[in-house]
Coordinates of C-alpha atoms and ligand atoms in Angstrom, one line a residue:
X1454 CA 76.7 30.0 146.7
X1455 CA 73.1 30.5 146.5
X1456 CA 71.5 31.1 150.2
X1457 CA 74.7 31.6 151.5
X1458 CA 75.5 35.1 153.1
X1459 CA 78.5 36.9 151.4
X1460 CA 81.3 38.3 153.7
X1461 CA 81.4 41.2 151.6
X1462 CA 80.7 42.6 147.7
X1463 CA 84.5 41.9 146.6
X1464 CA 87.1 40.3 147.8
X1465 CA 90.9 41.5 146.9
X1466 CA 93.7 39.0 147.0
X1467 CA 97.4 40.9 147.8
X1468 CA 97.4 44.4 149.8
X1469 CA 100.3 45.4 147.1
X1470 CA 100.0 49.1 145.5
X1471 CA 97.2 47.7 143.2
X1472 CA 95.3 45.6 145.5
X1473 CA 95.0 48.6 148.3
X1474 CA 94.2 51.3 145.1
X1475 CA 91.7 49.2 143.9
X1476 CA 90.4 48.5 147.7
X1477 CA 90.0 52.6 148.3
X1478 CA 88.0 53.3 145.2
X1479 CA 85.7 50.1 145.6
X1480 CA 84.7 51.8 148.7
X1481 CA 84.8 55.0 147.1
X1482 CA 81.9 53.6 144.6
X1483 CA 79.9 51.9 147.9
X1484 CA 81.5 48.6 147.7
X1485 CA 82.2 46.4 151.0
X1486 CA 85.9 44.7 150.7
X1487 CA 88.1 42.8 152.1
X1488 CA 91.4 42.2 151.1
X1489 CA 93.4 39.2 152.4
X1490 CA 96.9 39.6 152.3
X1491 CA 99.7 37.0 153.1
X1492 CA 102.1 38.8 154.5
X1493 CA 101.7 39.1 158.3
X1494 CA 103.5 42.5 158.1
X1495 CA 104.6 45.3 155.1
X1496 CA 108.2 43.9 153.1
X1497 CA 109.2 47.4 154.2
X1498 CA 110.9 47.0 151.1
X1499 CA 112.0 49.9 148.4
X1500 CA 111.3 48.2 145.2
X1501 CA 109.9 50.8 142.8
X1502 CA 111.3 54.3 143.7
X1503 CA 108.5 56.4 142.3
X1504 CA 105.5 56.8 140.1
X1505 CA 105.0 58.0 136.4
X1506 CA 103.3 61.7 135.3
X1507 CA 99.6 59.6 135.0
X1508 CA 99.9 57.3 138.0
X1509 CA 100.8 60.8 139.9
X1510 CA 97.9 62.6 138.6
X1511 CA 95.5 59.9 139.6
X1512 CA 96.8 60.0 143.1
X1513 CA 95.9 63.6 142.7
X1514 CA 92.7 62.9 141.7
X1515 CA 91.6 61.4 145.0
X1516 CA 94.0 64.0 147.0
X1517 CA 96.7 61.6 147.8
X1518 CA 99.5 63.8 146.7
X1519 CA 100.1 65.5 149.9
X1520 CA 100.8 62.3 151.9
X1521 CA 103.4 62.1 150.2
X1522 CA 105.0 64.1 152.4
X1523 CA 106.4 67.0 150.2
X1524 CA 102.5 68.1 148.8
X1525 CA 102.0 69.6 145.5
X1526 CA 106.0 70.3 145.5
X1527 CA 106.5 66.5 145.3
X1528 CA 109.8 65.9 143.3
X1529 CA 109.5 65.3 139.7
X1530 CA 112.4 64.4 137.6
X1531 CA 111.7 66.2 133.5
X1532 CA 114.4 64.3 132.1
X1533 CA 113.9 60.8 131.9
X1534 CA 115.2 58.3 129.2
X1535 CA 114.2 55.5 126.7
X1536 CA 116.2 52.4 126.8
X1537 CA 119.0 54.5 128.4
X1538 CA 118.6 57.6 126.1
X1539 CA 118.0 60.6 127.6
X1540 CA 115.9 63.0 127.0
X1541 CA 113.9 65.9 128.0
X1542 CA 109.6 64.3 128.8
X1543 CA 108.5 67.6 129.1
X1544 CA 108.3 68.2 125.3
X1545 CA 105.1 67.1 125.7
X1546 CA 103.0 69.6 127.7
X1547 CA 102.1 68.1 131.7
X1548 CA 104.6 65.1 130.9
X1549 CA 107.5 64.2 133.0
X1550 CA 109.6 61.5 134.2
X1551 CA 107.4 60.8 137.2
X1552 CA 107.7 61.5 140.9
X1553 CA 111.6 59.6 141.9
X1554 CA 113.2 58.7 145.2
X1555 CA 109.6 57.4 146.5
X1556 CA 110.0 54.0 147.8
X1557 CA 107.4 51.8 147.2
X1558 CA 107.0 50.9 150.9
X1559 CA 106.0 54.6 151.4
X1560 CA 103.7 54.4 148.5
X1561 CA 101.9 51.2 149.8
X1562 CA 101.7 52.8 153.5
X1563 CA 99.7 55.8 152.3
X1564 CA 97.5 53.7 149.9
X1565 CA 97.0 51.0 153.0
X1566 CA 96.1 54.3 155.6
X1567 CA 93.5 55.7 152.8
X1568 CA 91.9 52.3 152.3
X1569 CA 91.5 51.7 156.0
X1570 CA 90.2 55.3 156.7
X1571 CA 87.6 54.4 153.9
X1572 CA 86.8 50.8 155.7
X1573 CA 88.5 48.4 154.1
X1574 CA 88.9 45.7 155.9
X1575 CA 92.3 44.4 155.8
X1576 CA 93.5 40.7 156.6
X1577 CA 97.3 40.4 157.1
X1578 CA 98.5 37.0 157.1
X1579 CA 95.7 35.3 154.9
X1580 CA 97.1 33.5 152.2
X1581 CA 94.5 33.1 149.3
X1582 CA 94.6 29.3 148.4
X1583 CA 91.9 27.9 146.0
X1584 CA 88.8 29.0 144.7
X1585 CA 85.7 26.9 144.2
X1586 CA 83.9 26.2 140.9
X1587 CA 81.2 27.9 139.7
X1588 CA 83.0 31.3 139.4
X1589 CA 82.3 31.4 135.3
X1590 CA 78.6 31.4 135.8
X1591 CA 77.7 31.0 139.1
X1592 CA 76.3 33.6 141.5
X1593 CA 79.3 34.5 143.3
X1594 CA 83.0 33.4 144.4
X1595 CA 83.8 30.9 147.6
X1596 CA 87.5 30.7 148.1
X1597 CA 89.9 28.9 150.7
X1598 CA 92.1 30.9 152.4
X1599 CA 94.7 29.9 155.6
X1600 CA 94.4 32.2 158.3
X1601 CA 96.5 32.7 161.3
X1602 CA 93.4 30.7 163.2
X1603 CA 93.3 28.0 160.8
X1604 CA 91.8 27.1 156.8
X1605 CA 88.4 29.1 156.1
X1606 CA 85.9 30.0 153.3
X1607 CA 85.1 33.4 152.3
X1608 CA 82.2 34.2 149.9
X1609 CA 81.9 37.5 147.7
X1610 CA 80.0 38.5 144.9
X1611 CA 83.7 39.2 142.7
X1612 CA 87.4 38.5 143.7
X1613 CA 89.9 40.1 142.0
X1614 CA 93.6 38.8 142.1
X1615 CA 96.1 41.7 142.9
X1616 CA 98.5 39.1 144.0
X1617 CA 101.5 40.0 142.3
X1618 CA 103.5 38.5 138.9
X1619 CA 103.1 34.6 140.6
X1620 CA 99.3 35.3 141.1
X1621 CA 98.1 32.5 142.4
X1622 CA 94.6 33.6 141.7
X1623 CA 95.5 33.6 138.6
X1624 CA 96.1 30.2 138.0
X1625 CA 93.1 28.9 139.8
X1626 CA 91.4 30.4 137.9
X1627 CA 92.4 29.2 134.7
X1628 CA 93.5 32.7 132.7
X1629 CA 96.0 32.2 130.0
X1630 CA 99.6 34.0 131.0
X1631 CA 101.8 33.1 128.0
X1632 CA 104.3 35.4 126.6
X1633 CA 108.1 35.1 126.8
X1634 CA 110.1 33.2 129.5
X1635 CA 113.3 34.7 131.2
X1636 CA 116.7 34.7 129.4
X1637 CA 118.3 36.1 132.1
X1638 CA 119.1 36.8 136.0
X1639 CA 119.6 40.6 137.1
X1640 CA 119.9 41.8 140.2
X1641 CA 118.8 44.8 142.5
X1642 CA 120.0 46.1 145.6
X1643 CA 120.0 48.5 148.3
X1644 CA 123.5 48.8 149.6
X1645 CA 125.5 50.3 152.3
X1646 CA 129.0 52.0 152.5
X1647 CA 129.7 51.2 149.4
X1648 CA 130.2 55.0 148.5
X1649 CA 129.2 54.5 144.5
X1650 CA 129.8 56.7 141.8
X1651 CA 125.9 57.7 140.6
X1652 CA 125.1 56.3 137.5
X1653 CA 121.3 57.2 136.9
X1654 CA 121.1 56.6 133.4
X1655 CA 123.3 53.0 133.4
X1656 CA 126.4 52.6 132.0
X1657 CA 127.0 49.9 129.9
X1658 CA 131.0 47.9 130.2
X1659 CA 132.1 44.7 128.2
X1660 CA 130.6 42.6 130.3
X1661 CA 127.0 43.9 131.1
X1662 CA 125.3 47.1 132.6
X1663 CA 125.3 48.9 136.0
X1664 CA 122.5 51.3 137.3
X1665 CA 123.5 53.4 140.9
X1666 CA 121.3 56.0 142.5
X1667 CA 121.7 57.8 146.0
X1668 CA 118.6 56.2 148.2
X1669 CA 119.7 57.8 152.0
X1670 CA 122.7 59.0 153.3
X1671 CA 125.2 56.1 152.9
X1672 CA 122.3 53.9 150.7
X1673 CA 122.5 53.4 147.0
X1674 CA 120.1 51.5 144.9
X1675 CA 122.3 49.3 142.2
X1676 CA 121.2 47.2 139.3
X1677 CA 123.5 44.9 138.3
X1678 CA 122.7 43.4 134.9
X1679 CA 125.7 40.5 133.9
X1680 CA 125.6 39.4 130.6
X1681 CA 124.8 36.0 129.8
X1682 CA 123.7 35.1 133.4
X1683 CA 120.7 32.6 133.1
X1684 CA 117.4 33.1 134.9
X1685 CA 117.4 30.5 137.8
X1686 CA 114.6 28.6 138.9
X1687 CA 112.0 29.6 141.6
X1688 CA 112.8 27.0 144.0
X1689 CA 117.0 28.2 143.5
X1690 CA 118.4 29.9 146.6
X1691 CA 117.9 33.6 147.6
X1692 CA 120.4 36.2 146.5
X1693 CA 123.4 37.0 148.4
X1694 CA 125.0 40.5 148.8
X1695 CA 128.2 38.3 148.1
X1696 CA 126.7 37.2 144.7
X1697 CA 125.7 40.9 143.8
X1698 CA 128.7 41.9 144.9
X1699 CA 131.0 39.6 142.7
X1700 CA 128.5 40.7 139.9
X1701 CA 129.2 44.2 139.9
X1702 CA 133.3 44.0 140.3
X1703 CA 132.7 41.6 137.0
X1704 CA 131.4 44.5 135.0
X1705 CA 132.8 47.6 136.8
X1706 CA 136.0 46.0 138.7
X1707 CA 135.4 47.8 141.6
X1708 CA 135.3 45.9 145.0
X1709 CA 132.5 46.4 147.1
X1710 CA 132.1 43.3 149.0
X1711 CA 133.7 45.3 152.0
X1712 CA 130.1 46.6 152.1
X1713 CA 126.6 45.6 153.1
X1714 CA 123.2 45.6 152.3
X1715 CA 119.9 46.7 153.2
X1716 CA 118.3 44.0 151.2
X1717 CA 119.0 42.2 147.7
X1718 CA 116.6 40.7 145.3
X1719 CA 117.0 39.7 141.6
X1720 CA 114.2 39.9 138.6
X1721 CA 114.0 39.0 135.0
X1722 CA 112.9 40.2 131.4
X1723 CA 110.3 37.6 131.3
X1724 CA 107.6 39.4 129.6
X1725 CA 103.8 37.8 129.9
X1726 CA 100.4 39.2 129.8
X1727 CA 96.8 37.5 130.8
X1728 CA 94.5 37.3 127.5
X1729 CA 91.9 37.9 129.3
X1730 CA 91.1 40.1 132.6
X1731 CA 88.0 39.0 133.3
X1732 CA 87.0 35.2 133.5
X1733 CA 83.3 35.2 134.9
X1734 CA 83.6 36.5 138.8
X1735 CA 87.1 36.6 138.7
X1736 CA 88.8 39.8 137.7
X1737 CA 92.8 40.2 137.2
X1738 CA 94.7 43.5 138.3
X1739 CA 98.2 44.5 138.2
X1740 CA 101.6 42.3 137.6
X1741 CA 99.0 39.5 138.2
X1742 CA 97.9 40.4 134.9
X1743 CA 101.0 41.7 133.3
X1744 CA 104.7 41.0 134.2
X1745 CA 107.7 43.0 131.7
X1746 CA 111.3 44.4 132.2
X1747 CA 111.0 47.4 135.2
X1748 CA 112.1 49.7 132.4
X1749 CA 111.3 52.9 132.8
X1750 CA 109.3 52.3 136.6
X1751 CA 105.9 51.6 135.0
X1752 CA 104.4 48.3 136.8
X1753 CA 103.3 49.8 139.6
X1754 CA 102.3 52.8 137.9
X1755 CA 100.0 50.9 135.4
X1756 CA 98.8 48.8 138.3
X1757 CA 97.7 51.8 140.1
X1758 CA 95.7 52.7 137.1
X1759 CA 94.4 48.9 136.2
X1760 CA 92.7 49.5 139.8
X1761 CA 91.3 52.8 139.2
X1762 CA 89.7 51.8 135.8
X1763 CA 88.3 48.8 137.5
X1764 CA 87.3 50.0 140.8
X1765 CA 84.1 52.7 139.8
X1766 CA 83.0 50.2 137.4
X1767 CA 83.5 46.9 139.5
X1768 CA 81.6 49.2 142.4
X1769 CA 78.6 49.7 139.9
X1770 CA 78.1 46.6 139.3
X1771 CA 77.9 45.5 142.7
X1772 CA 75.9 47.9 144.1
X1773 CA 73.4 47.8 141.1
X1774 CA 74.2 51.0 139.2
X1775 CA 76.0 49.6 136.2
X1776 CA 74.9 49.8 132.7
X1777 CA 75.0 46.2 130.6
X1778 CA 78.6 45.8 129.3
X1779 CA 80.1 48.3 131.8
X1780 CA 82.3 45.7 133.7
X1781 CA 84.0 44.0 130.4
X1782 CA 84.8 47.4 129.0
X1783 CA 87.6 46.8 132.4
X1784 CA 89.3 44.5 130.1
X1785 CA 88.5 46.3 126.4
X1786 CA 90.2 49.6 127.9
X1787 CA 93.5 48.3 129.8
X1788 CA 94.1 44.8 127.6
X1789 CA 95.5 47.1 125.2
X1790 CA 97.7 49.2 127.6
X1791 CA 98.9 46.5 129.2
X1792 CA 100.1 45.3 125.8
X1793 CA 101.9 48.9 124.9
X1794 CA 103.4 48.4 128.3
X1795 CA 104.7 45.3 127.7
X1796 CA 106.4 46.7 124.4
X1797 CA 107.8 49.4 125.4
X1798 CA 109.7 47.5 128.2
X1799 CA 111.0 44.8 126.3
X1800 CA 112.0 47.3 123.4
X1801 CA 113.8 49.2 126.1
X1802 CA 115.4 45.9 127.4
X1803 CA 117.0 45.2 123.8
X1804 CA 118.3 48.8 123.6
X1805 CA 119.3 49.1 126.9
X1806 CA 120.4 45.7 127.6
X1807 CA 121.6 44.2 124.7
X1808 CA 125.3 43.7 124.0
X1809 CA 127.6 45.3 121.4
X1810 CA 125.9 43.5 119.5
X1811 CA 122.7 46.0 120.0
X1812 CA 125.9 49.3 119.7
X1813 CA 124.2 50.2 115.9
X1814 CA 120.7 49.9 117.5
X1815 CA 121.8 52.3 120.2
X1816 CA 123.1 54.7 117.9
X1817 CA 120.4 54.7 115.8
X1818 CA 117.9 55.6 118.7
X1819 CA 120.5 58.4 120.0
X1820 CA 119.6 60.0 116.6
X1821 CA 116.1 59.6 116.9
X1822 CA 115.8 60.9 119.9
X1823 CA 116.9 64.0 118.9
X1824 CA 114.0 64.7 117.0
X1825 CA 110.8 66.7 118.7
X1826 CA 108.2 64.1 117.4
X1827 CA 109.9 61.6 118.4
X1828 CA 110.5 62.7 122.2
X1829 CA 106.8 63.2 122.4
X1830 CA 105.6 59.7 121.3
X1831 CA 108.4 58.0 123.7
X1832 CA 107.6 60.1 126.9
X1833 CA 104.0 59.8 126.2
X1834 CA 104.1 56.3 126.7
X1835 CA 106.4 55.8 129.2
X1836 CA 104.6 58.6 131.2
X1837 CA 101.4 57.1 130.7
X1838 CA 99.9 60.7 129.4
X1839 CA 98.7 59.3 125.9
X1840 CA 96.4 56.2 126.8
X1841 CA 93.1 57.1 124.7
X1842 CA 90.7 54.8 125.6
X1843 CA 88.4 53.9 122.6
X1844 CA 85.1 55.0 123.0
X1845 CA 84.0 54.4 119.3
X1846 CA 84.0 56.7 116.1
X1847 CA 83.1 60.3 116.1
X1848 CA 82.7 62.8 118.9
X1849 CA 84.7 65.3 120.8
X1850 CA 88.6 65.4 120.1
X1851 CA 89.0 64.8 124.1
X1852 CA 86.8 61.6 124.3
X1853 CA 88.8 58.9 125.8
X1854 CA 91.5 60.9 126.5
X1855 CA 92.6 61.4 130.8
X1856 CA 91.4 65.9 131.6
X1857 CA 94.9 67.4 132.3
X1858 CA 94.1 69.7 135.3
X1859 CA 92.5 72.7 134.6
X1860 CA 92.1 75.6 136.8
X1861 CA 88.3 76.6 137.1
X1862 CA 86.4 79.1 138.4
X1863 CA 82.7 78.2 139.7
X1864 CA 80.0 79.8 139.5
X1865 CA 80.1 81.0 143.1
X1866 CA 83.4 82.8 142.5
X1867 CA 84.9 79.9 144.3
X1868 CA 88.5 78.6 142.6
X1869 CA 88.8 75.1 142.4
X1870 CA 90.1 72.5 139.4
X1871 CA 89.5 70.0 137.4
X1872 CA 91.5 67.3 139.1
X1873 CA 89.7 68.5 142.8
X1874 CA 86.0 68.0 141.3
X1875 CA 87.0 63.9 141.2
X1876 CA 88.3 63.7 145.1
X1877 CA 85.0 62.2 145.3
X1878 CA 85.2 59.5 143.2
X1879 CA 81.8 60.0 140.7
X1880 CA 81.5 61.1 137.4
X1881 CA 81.2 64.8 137.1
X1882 CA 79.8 67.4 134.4
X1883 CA 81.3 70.2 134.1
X1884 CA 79.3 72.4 132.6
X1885 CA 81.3 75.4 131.0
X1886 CA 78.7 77.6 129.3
X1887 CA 76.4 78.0 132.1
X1888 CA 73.5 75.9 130.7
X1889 CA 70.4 74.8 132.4
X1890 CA 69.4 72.6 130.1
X1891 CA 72.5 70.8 130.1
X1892 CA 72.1 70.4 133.7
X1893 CA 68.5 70.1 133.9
X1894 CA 69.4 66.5 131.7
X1895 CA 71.6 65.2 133.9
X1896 CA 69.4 65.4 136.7
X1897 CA 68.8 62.4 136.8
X1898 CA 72.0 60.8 137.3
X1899 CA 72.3 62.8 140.7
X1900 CA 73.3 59.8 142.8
X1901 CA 76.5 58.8 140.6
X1902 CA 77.1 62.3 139.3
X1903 CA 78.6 65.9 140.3
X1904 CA 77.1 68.9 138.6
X1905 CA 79.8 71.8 138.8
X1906 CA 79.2 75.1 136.5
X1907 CA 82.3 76.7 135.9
X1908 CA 84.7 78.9 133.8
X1909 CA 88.0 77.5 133.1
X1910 CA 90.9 80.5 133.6
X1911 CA 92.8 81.1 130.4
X1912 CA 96.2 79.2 129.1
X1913 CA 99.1 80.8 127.6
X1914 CA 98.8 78.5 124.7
X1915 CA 96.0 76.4 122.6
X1916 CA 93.5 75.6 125.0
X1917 CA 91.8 72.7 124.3
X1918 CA 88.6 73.2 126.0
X1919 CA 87.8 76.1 123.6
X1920 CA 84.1 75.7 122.0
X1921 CA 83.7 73.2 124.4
X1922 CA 80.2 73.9 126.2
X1923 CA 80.4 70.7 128.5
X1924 CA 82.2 67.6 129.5
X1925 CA 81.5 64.4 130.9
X1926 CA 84.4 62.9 133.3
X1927 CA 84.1 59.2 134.5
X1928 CA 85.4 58.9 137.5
X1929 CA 89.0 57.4 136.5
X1930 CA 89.3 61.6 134.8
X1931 CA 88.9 60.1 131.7
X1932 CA 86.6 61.9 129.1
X1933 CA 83.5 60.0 128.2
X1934 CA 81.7 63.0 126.2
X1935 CA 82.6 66.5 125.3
X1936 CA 79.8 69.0 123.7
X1937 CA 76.4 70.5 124.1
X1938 CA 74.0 68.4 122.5
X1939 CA 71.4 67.1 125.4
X1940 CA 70.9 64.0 123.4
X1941 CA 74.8 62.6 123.4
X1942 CA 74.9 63.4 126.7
X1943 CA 71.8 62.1 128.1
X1944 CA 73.3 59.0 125.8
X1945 CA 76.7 59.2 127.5
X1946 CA 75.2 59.1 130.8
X1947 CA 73.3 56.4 130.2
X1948 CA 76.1 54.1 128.5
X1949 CA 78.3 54.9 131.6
X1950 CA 76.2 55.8 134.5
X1951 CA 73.2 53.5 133.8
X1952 CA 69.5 54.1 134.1
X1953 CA 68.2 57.7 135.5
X1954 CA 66.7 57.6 138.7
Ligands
FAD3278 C1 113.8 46.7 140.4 C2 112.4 47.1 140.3 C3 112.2 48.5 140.1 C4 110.9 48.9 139.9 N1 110.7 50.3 139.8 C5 109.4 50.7 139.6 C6 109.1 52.1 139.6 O1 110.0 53.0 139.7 N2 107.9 52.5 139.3 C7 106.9 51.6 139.1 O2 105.7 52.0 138.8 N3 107.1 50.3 139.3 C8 108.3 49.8 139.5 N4 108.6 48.4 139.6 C9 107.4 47.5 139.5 C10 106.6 47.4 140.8 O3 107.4 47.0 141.9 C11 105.5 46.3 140.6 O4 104.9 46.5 139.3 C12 104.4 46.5 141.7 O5 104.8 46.0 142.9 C13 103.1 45.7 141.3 O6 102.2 45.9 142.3 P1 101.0 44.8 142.5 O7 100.2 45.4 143.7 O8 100.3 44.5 141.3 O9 101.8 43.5 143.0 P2 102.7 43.2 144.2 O10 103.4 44.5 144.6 O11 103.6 42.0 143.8 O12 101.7 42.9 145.4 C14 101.1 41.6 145.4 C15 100.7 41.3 146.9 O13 100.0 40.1 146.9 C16 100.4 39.3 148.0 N5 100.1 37.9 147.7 C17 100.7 37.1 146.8 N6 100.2 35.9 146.8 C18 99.2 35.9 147.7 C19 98.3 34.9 148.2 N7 98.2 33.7 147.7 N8 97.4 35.3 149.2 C20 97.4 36.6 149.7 N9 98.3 37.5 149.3 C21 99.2 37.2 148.3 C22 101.9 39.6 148.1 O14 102.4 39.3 149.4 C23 101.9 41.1 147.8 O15 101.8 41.9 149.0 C24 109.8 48.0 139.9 C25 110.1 46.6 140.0 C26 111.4 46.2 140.2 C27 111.6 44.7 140.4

C-alpha cells in the first residue's frame, strides 16, 4: 500500500447495529470511515426487539435515548428471566431487563441517521469480497469490493469486519472461529391474525418450546423451538410460514396456518467465538466475532458495546493520539465478555431448551433463583451491568467498572450528569473536590480530555463516590482511575490518553 492514497482511516464492512455504532464513534474520535454494506436497502426486519440495561446506558451516553422515540421514559421491562426463570433484575441497583418492543430495524435507523449526521460515509450495495495480503504487517488494508458500478479496490489504514455471524471478513482474514456447531433448527417469526395466547416467558409442551409476544396490533413475534429438529445446511431452502406453522401445532396443537406472516427466519444454538480480535490491520466486531443462542437479547447489545470499546481507541490510533498497547487492550477487555456471553447463552439454552430430561435442572435453578445473591449475579450478566474490565492490581474500587449516572452539580451552579459529560465522546475528569492541582495535571491532555468540577447530589443509600476526590472516565464510561494522587493520574492519562501536549 505504500504511496498509495487511502480512501479513508477505517473501513467498516456491514452497516448492522455494530458496524453503524462503531462508524459514529470513529468519527466521534476524528476518524474518516466508510462503511460498505451489501444490502442495497435496510431488511426492515424486527429481529432483536430491544436492548439490555448497559447497551441502553451507552446509547445514553452519546444522547441517543431520545430517538428512540419515547426519551428518557423509554420502556424498560424489571422482570426478566434466566433460562426461562423469572425474576425480578432490579435487585441489583440500575439493572433491568433492558428496553423491549424495539425492533432492531428502528435501532439500526437511528444509529444509521447519527453516523451520517457525523459523516460517515455510507455505501449501500457494496459487498466486501477479499482482502489483499499484507494486512498482518503491512502499512495498511486494500480490499475488493463489488459495487453497483462494477469490482473496485479500497485502501484504509484498518478494516474492521462488522459483517454479521457468516463474516466474510472474517475468514479472509484467517481468524480462528471454532466453538460448537448447531444441534438444532428453531424458528422465528412475525405473524399475522393468528390472535396468540402471550407467552413471554416460553412454555415448554412434550414436544418442544413456544415463545409469543404482541409486536403491533394483529402481529406477534413466535419462537418455535421443535425438539429434535436438525440444523439444515446453508445452501437448504428458506423457511416457509407453512413450515413454522406445522411446527408450532406440533408442540401446541393449535392451527394457525389460516394465518400469515410478516416474515419468517430460523437460527441455531451454534455457539462460536474468534480467538482473536485483532489480526494485524484487521479488527473483528460483533456476531462476526461471537455467534451464541439469542437468549436473553444480548448480541446486539454486546455488539453495540464491542464497537464502543473499539471505536475511541481504534480513532486514537489513527489519528496519532494513542498510547503503545492501546489498540490490543480492544481484544484484552471484550475477549473475555464475549466469552461470559457465550456461557450464559448456552447455559440458558440447556435450561430453557432442554427436554424432560433437563425437568431436575429446571427445578433446581427455580430454587436458586429465589435466593437474593443469586438474582444479582444472573441479572448482572445478562444486563451487561457487571463487566469490570481489568485494569491490573490495586487502585480505586471503581476502576474498570462502567460510572452508573450520577447527578452532578458544576461548579457554575449548572445541573448536569455523569452520563451527559460523555455526549462528546473524550475522556473526562471529573473533579469532585474542587482541586486545582488535579486539574492543573491534566492540562495537558486538553485535546482528548474534558475537565468538569463538580459536586455529585446525595443518594438515599451507599454512595459509592464517597472519599472519592476525582475520577478518570474513558470515553466508553468506563473508570480508568479514581483518587487524588497527581501522580496515578498523570499515569492514567498517560497509559490511556498518550503523551501530553
Ligand atoms: C430471534 C433473535 C432475537 C434476537 N433478539 C435480540 C435482542 O432482543 N437483543 C439483542 O441485543 N440482540 C438480539 N438478537 C441478536 C441480534 O440480532 C444480533 O446479535 C445483531 O444483529 C448483531 O449485529 P451485527 O451488526 O454484529 O451483525 P448483523 O446485524 O448481522 O449485521 C451485519 C451486516 O453486514 C452485512 N454484510 C454481511 N456480509 C457482507 C459483505 N460481504 N459485504 C458487505 N456487507 C456485508 C449484512 O448485510 C448486515 O447488514 C436476536 C437475534 C435473533 C436471531
Amino acid at each position: 500500500m505504500e504511496g498509495t492514497a487511502a480512501d479513508a482511516d477505517v473501513i467498516i464492512v456491514g452497516a448492522g447495529p455494530t458496524g453503524l455504532m462503531l462508524a459514529g464513534e470513529l468519527r466521534l474520535g476524528g476518524a474518516s470511515v466508510i462503511v460498505t454494506e451489501r444490502l442495497a436497502q435496510p431488511t426492515g426486519q424486527s429481529r432483536g426487539l430491544g436492548f439490555t440495561a448497559r447497551a441502553m446506558e451507552v446509547f445514553d451516553q452519546r444522547g441517543l435515548l431520545p430517538r428512540f422515540g419515547q426519551g428518557e421514559t423509554l420502556e424498560i421491562s424489571p422482570l426478566g428471566h434466566f433460562g426461562g426463570v423469572q425474576f425480578d433484575y432490579t435487585v441489583l441497583p440500575g439493572a433491568h431487563f433492558g428496553a423491549r418492543g424495539i425492533p432492531q430495524n428502528q435501532t439500526e435507523a437511528v444509529l444509521e441517521d447519527w453516523a451520517r449526521e457525523l459523516g460517515v460515509d455510507i455505501r449501500r450495495g457494496w459487498d466486501f469480497l477479499d482482502l489483499s495480503d499484507g494486512y498482518l504487517d503491512g502499512d495498511g488494508v486494500e480490499i475488493t469490493v463489488s459495487t453497483p458500478d462494477g469490482v473496485q479496490q479500497l485502501r484504509a489504514a484498518y478494516l474492521v469486519g462488522a459483517d454479521g455471524g457468516q463474516s466474510s471478513v472474517r475468514k479472509a482474514a484467517g481468524f480462528d472461529f471454532p466453538g460448537t456447531a448447531a444441534t438444532r433448527a428453531m424458528f422465528l417469526a412475525d405473524v399475522t391474525g393468528c390472535a396468540l395466547r402471550p407467552r413471554f416467558l416460553g412454555e415448554r409442551q412434550p414436544n418442544g418450546m413456544v415463545m409469543a409476544a404482541p409486536l403491533a396490533e394483529g402481529v406477534d413475534r413466535i419462537i418455535v423451538c421443535p425438539d429434535g429438529t436438525p440444523a439444515r445446511g446453508r445452501d437448504a431452502e428458506p423457511v416457509t410460514f407453512a413450515e413454522v406453522a406445522a411446527a408450532w401445532q406440533h408442540i401446541t396443537g393449535e392451527d394457525i396456518s389460516g394465518g400469515g406472516a410478516e416474515w419468517v427466519s430460523y437460527f441455531t444454538d451454534a455457539a462460536r467465538q474468534a480467538t482473536e480480535y485483532r489480526r494485524g490491520r484487521v479488527l473483528l466486531v460483533g456476531d462476526a466475532a461471537h455467534i451464541h443462542l439469542p437468549a436473553g437479547g444480548q448480541g446486539l447489545s454486546t455488539g453495540v458495546q464491542d464497537a464502543v470499546n473499539l471505536g475511541w481507541k481504534l480513532a486514537a490510533v489513527v489519528t496519532g493520539t494513542a498510547p503503545d498497547g492501546l489498540l490490543d487492550t480492544y481484544h484484552g477487555e471484550r475477549h473475555p465478555v464475549g466469552q461470559r456471553l457465550l456461557m450464559n447463552t448456552s447455559a440458558q439454552g440447556t435450561v430453557f431448551l432442554g427436554g424432560a430430561e433437563a425437568d431436575p435442572l429446571r427445578a433446581l435453578f427455580s430454587e436458586l433463583i429465589a435466593h437474593d445473591e443469586v438474582k444479582r449475579h444472573l441479572a448482572g450478566i445478562v444486563s451487561g451491568l457487571d463487566i469490570a474490565y481489568d485494569f491490573g492490581e490495586g487502585g480505586h474500587p471503581l476502576q474498570g467498572l462502567r460510572l452508573a449516572d450520577r447527578a452532578l452539580v458544576t461548579a457554575d451552579g449548572e445541573e448536569t450528569g455523569t452520563t451527559r459529560l460523555l455526549h462528546p465522546g473524550r475522556g473526562v475528569l471529573l473533579d469532585l473536590a474542587d482541586s486545582p492541582a488535579l486539574r492543573a495535571a491534566a492540562a495537558g491532555w486538553g485535546h482528548r480530555v474534558d475537565v468538569t468540577t463538580a459536586t455529585a447530589k446525595p443518594l438515599d443509600g451507599a454512595d459509592p463516590l464517597h472519599g472519592t476526590a476525582a475520577l478518570l472516565v474513558r470515553p466508553d464510561g468506563h473508570v480508568a482511575w479514581a483518587g487524588d494522587s497527581i501522580e496515578e493520574l498523570t499515569d492514567a492519562l498517560r497509559r490511556w490518553f498518550g503523551d501530553a501536549r
